[in-house]
């Protein structure tokens, strides 16, 4: 069938459920942090305790910074790569809330990470491997638990068609099978 009419799983992060749980706990932490900092700031601002108000404002900014960085990393850490029919690639990431976000790209939009001959010796053992696409550079955690189709992933990262051509099965004729 080639690339038409099927979906092929190339990569799936093995600890998606754990990461999703951590993200949801982080959202609760951010909400709790802001829930404490904002009312406390309102109580201290009218008073002359500038040090306390400044400390609480700094904590509030820190909570927002943590939330922003979590969101940034979640949008770039690939949870799943799938080859779709019609020469398309689906990249799945998580939102800050732990929900799945799918983005579809043409295979022609993938910028090679490695030369077509494959990764250099220094790059072969890298744990974090970039996947360059027009709007983002995504990160893959290259580990045997995550890689489902090593050949297709390697070819995709080298800018080659990810699926090896399907070899035609040898034709059989009715004369090859003796009738009884």
PDB file of C-alpha atoms in Angstrom:
ATOM      1  CA  UNK A   1       0.000   0.000   0.000  1.00  0.00           C
ATOM      2  CA  UNK A   2       2.961   2.383   0.442  1.00  0.00           C
ATOM      3  CA  UNK A   3       2.063   5.636   2.207  1.00  0.00           C
ATOM      4  CA  UNK A   4      -1.528   5.599   1.007  1.00  0.00           C
ATOM      5  CA  UNK A   5      -4.355   4.371   3.137  1.00  0.00           C
ATOM      6  CA  UNK A   6      -2.728   3.499   6.467  1.00  0.00           C
ATOM      7  CA  UNK A   7      -1.304   4.948   9.637  1.00  0.00           C
ATOM      8  CA  UNK A   8       2.022   3.733  10.926  1.00  0.00           C
ATOM      9  CA  UNK A   9       3.311   4.382  14.432  1.00  0.00           C
ATOM     10  CA  UNK A  10       6.985   5.393  14.279  1.00  0.00           C
ATOM     11  CA  UNK A  11       7.597   6.781  17.785  1.00  0.00           C
ATOM     12  CA  UNK A  12       5.675   6.838  21.061  1.00  0.00           C
ATOM     13  CA  UNK A  13       7.015   8.257  24.315  1.00  0.00           C
ATOM     14  CA  UNK A  14       6.739   5.367  26.778  1.00  0.00           C
ATOM     15  CA  UNK A  15       5.884   7.516  29.800  1.00  0.00           C
ATOM     16  CA  UNK A  16       3.049   9.628  28.386  1.00  0.00           C
ATOM     17  CA  UNK A  17       0.639   8.806  31.210  1.00  0.00           C
ATOM     18  CA  UNK A  18       3.215   9.655  33.877  1.00  0.00           C
ATOM     19  CA  UNK A  19       4.079  12.947  32.176  1.00  0.00           C
ATOM     20  CA  UNK A  20       0.395  13.782  31.824  1.00  0.00           C
ATOM     21  CA  UNK A  21      -0.079  13.208  35.568  1.00  0.00           C
ATOM     22  CA  UNK A  22       2.953  15.389  36.413  1.00  0.00           C
ATOM     23  CA  UNK A  23       1.591  18.171  34.205  1.00  0.00           C
ATOM     24  CA  UNK A  24      -1.788  18.070  35.886  1.00  0.00           C
ATOM     25  CA  UNK A  25      -0.135  18.203  39.303  1.00  0.00           C
ATOM     26  CA  UNK A  26       1.929  21.166  38.085  1.00  0.00           C
ATOM     27  CA  UNK A  27      -1.263  22.939  37.017  1.00  0.00           C
ATOM     28  CA  UNK A  28      -2.669  22.382  40.505  1.00  0.00           C
ATOM     29  CA  UNK A  29       0.559  23.716  42.005  1.00  0.00           C
ATOM     30  CA  UNK A  30       0.459  26.823  39.803  1.00  0.00           C
ATOM     31  CA  UNK A  31      -3.200  27.391  40.646  1.00  0.00           C
ATOM     32  CA  UNK A  32      -2.532  26.898  44.347  1.00  0.00           C
ATOM     33  CA  UNK A  33       0.492  29.198  44.218  1.00  0.00           C
ATOM     34  CA  UNK A  34      -1.458  31.971  42.557  1.00  0.00           C
ATOM     35  CA  UNK A  35      -4.385  31.301  44.884  1.00  0.00           C
ATOM     36  CA  UNK A  36      -2.142  32.063  47.861  1.00  0.00           C
ATOM     37  CA  UNK A  37       0.054  34.790  46.384  1.00  0.00           C
ATOM     38  CA  UNK A  38      -2.646  37.020  44.883  1.00  0.00           C
ATOM     39  CA  UNK A  39      -4.811  37.353  48.034  1.00  0.00           C
ATOM     40  CA  UNK A  40      -1.721  37.760  50.228  1.00  0.00           C
ATOM     41  CA  UNK A  41      -0.467  40.524  47.940  1.00  0.00           C
ATOM     42  CA  UNK A  42      -3.810  42.315  48.245  1.00  0.00           C
ATOM     43  CA  UNK A  43      -3.528  42.176  52.026  1.00  0.00           C
ATOM     44  CA  UNK A  44       0.065  43.467  52.142  1.00  0.00           C
ATOM     45  CA  UNK A  45      -0.068  46.180  49.463  1.00  0.00           C
ATOM     46  CA  UNK A  46      -2.003  48.708  51.596  1.00  0.00           C
ATOM     47  CA  UNK A  47       0.452  48.235  54.457  1.00  0.00           C
ATOM     48  CA  UNK A  48       3.924  49.691  54.574  1.00  0.00           C
ATOM     49  CA  UNK A  49       5.581  46.246  54.383  1.00  0.00           C
ATOM     50  CA  UNK A  50       7.213  46.712  50.982  1.00  0.00           C
ATOM     51  CA  UNK A  51       9.565  43.772  51.547  1.00  0.00           C
ATOM     52  CA  UNK A  52       6.671  41.365  52.076  1.00  0.00           C
ATOM     53  CA  UNK A  53       4.775  42.718  49.088  1.00  0.00           C
ATOM     54  CA  UNK A  54       7.883  42.487  46.918  1.00  0.00           C
ATOM     55  CA  UNK A  55       8.510  38.917  48.036  1.00  0.00           C
ATOM     56  CA  UNK A  56       4.963  37.889  47.217  1.00  0.00           C
ATOM     57  CA  UNK A  57       5.126  39.649  43.849  1.00  0.00           C
ATOM     58  CA  UNK A  58       8.372  37.803  43.126  1.00  0.00           C
ATOM     59  CA  UNK A  59       6.706  34.493  44.024  1.00  0.00           C
ATOM     60  CA  UNK A  60       3.809  35.324  41.729  1.00  0.00           C
ATOM     61  CA  UNK A  61       6.151  36.084  38.849  1.00  0.00           C
ATOM     62  CA  UNK A  62       8.030  32.842  39.599  1.00  0.00           C
ATOM     63  CA  UNK A  63       4.824  30.799  39.464  1.00  0.00           C
ATOM     64  CA  UNK A  64       3.902  32.343  36.111  1.00  0.00           C
ATOM     65  CA  UNK A  65       7.432  31.693  34.793  1.00  0.00           C
ATOM     66  CA  UNK A  66       7.234  28.028  35.807  1.00  0.00           C
ATOM     67  CA  UNK A  67       3.852  27.699  34.121  1.00  0.00           C
ATOM     68  CA  UNK A  68       5.185  29.304  30.929  1.00  0.00           C
ATOM     69  CA  UNK A  69       8.236  27.052  30.782  1.00  0.00           C
ATOM     70  CA  UNK A  70       6.094  23.930  31.383  1.00  0.00           C
ATOM     71  CA  UNK A  71       3.849  24.985  28.536  1.00  0.00           C
ATOM     72  CA  UNK A  72       6.816  25.619  26.221  1.00  0.00           C
ATOM     73  CA  UNK A  73       8.427  22.232  26.898  1.00  0.00           C
ATOM     74  CA  UNK A  74       5.145  20.318  26.632  1.00  0.00           C
ATOM     75  CA  UNK A  75       4.490  21.777  23.213  1.00  0.00           C
ATOM     76  CA  UNK A  76       7.894  20.585  21.973  1.00  0.00           C
ATOM     77  CA  UNK A  77       8.387  17.150  23.518  1.00  0.00           C
ATOM     78  CA  UNK A  78       7.003  14.657  21.009  1.00  0.00           C
ATOM     79  CA  UNK A  79       4.628  12.123  22.505  1.00  0.00           C
ATOM     80  CA  UNK A  80       3.870  10.310  19.261  1.00  0.00           C
ATOM     81  CA  UNK A  81       4.898  10.337  15.592  1.00  0.00           C
ATOM     82  CA  UNK A  82       2.641   8.687  13.026  1.00  0.00           C
ATOM     83  CA  UNK A  83       2.925   8.401   9.299  1.00  0.00           C
ATOM     84  CA  UNK A  84      -0.434   9.098   7.692  1.00  0.00           C
ATOM     85  CA  UNK A  85      -1.679   8.371   4.227  1.00  0.00           C
ATOM     86  CA  UNK A  86      -0.892  10.822   1.457  1.00  0.00           C
ATOM     87  CA  UNK A  87       2.647  11.638   2.572  1.00  0.00           C
ATOM     88  CA  UNK A  88       1.616  13.240   5.865  1.00  0.00           C
ATOM     89  CA  UNK A  89       3.206  13.134   9.312  1.00  0.00           C
ATOM     90  CA  UNK A  90       1.279  13.593  12.576  1.00  0.00           C
ATOM     91  CA  UNK A  91       3.209  15.015  15.537  1.00  0.00           C
ATOM     92  CA  UNK A  92       1.420  14.656  18.878  1.00  0.00           C
ATOM     93  CA  UNK A  93       2.432  16.701  21.911  1.00  0.00           C
ATOM     94  CA  UNK A  94       0.791  17.570  25.213  1.00  0.00           C
ATOM     95  CA  UNK A  95      -0.662  20.901  26.208  1.00  0.00           C
ATOM     96  CA  UNK A  96       0.156  22.352  29.609  1.00  0.00           C
ATOM     97  CA  UNK A  97      -3.133  20.874  30.824  1.00  0.00           C
ATOM     98  CA  UNK A  98      -2.043  17.363  29.808  1.00  0.00           C
ATOM     99  CA  UNK A  99      -4.331  17.115  26.783  1.00  0.00           C
ATOM    100  CA  UNK A 100      -3.104  15.693  23.494  1.00  0.00           C
ATOM    101  CA  UNK A 101      -2.447  18.123  20.653  1.00  0.00           C
ATOM    102  CA  UNK A 102      -2.027  16.748  17.122  1.00  0.00           C
ATOM    103  CA  UNK A 103      -0.373  18.661  14.297  1.00  0.00           C
ATOM    104  CA  UNK A 104      -0.225  17.323  10.748  1.00  0.00           C
ATOM    105  CA  UNK A 105       2.578  18.155   8.327  1.00  0.00           C
ATOM    106  CA  UNK A 106       3.599  17.153   4.856  1.00  0.00           C
ATOM    107  CA  UNK A 107       6.671  14.907   4.806  1.00  0.00           C
ATOM    108  CA  UNK A 108       8.223  17.484   2.475  1.00  0.00           C
ATOM    109  CA  UNK A 109       8.171  20.017   5.340  1.00  0.00           C
ATOM    110  CA  UNK A 110      10.533  17.947   7.511  1.00  0.00           C
ATOM    111  CA  UNK A 111      14.005  19.485   7.532  1.00  0.00           C
ATOM    112  CA  UNK A 112      16.724  16.829   7.883  1.00  0.00           C
ATOM    113  CA  UNK A 113      18.393  16.532  11.267  1.00  0.00           C
ATOM    114  CA  UNK A 114      21.155  14.334   9.880  1.00  0.00           C
ATOM    115  CA  UNK A 115      22.786  14.062   6.442  1.00  0.00           C
ATOM    116  CA  UNK A 116      21.218  11.470   4.137  1.00  0.00           C
ATOM    117  CA  UNK A 117      24.112   9.104   4.926  1.00  0.00           C
ATOM    118  CA  UNK A 118      22.969   8.959   8.564  1.00  0.00           C
ATOM    119  CA  UNK A 119      24.095  10.508  11.840  1.00  0.00           C
ATOM    120  CA  UNK A 120      27.753  11.226  12.507  1.00  0.00           C
ATOM    121  CA  UNK A 121      29.494   9.181  15.209  1.00  0.00           C
ATOM    122  CA  UNK A 122      29.023  12.031  17.719  1.00  0.00           C
ATOM    123  CA  UNK A 123      25.283  12.238  16.992  1.00  0.00           C
ATOM    124  CA  UNK A 124      24.508   8.516  16.980  1.00  0.00           C
ATOM    125  CA  UNK A 125      24.243   8.189  20.769  1.00  0.00           C
ATOM    126  CA  UNK A 126      22.317  11.405  21.473  1.00  0.00           C
ATOM    127  CA  UNK A 127      19.357  11.066  23.795  1.00  0.00           C
ATOM    128  CA  UNK A 128      17.557  14.245  22.696  1.00  0.00           C
ATOM    129  CA  UNK A 129      17.109  14.386  18.936  1.00  0.00           C
ATOM    130  CA  UNK A 130      15.561  17.424  17.231  1.00  0.00           C
ATOM    131  CA  UNK A 131      12.821  17.113  14.626  1.00  0.00           C
ATOM    132  CA  UNK A 132      12.776  20.319  12.563  1.00  0.00           C
ATOM    133  CA  UNK A 133       9.450  21.439  11.128  1.00  0.00           C
ATOM    134  CA  UNK A 134       8.405  24.886   9.838  1.00  0.00           C
ATOM    135  CA  UNK A 135       6.723  26.239  12.977  1.00  0.00           C
ATOM    136  CA  UNK A 136       8.619  24.371  15.731  1.00  0.00           C
ATOM    137  CA  UNK A 137      11.642  22.301  16.486  1.00  0.00           C
ATOM    138  CA  UNK A 138      10.313  19.303  18.362  1.00  0.00           C
ATOM    139  CA  UNK A 139      12.395  17.009  20.580  1.00  0.00           C
ATOM    140  CA  UNK A 140      12.409  13.221  20.547  1.00  0.00           C
ATOM    141  CA  UNK A 141      13.837  11.156  23.387  1.00  0.00           C
ATOM    142  CA  UNK A 142      15.738   8.547  21.433  1.00  0.00           C
ATOM    143  CA  UNK A 143      15.465   5.423  23.567  1.00  0.00           C
ATOM    144  CA  UNK A 144      14.546   1.847  22.572  1.00  0.00           C
ATOM    145  CA  UNK A 145      11.366   2.025  24.675  1.00  0.00           C
ATOM    146  CA  UNK A 146      10.119   4.949  22.582  1.00  0.00           C
ATOM    147  CA  UNK A 147      11.162   4.021  19.043  1.00  0.00           C
ATOM    148  CA  UNK A 148       8.601   1.740  17.380  1.00  0.00           C
ATOM    149  CA  UNK A 149       9.985   1.741  13.811  1.00  0.00           C
ATOM    150  CA  UNK A 150      13.710   2.519  13.935  1.00  0.00           C
ATOM    151  CA  UNK A 151      14.209   2.334  10.164  1.00  0.00           C
ATOM    152  CA  UNK A 152      11.435   4.791   9.351  1.00  0.00           C
ATOM    153  CA  UNK A 153      12.498   7.169  12.119  1.00  0.00           C
ATOM    154  CA  UNK A 154      16.117   7.127  10.929  1.00  0.00           C
ATOM    155  CA  UNK A 155      15.075   7.811   7.339  1.00  0.00           C
ATOM    156  CA  UNK A 156      12.717  10.593   8.426  1.00  0.00           C
ATOM    157  CA  UNK A 157      15.485  12.316  10.413  1.00  0.00           C
ATOM    158  CA  UNK A 158      17.815  12.024   7.393  1.00  0.00           C
ATOM    159  CA  UNK A 159      15.308  13.716   5.086  1.00  0.00           C
ATOM    160  CA  UNK A 160      14.547  10.514   3.180  1.00  0.00           C
ATOM    161  CA  UNK A 161      11.123   8.974   2.618  1.00  0.00           C
ATOM    162  CA  UNK A 162      10.448   7.276   5.946  1.00  0.00           C
ATOM    163  CA  UNK A 163       8.959   4.057   4.645  1.00  0.00           C
ATOM    164  CA  UNK A 164      11.102   1.761   2.621  1.00  0.00           C
ATOM    165  CA  UNK A 165       9.441   0.913  -0.692  1.00  0.00           C
ATOM    166  CA  UNK A 166       7.101  -2.019  -0.406  1.00  0.00           C
ATOM    167  CA  UNK A 167       8.568  -4.870  -2.398  1.00  0.00           C
ATOM    168  CA  UNK A 168       6.129  -6.545  -4.692  1.00  0.00           C
ATOM    169  CA  UNK A 169       5.287 -10.112  -3.847  1.00  0.00           C
ATOM    170  CA  UNK A 170       6.266 -12.590  -6.550  1.00  0.00           C
ATOM    171  CA  UNK A 171       3.433 -13.210  -8.941  1.00  0.00           C
ATOM    172  CA  UNK A 172       1.915 -16.648  -8.796  1.00  0.00           C
ATOM    173  CA  UNK A 173       0.144 -18.215 -11.684  1.00  0.00           C
ATOM    174  CA  UNK A 174      -2.437 -20.951 -11.668  1.00  0.00           C
ATOM    175  CA  UNK A 175       0.037 -23.248 -13.461  1.00  0.00           C
ATOM    176  CA  UNK A 176       2.376 -23.087 -10.461  1.00  0.00           C
ATOM    177  CA  UNK A 177      -0.151 -24.942  -8.357  1.00  0.00           C
ATOM    178  CA  UNK A 178      -0.938 -28.411  -9.668  1.00  0.00           C
ATOM    179  CA  UNK A 179      -4.598 -29.198  -9.592  1.00  0.00           C
ATOM    180  CA  UNK A 180      -5.691 -32.379  -7.907  1.00  0.00           C
TER     181      UNK A 180
END
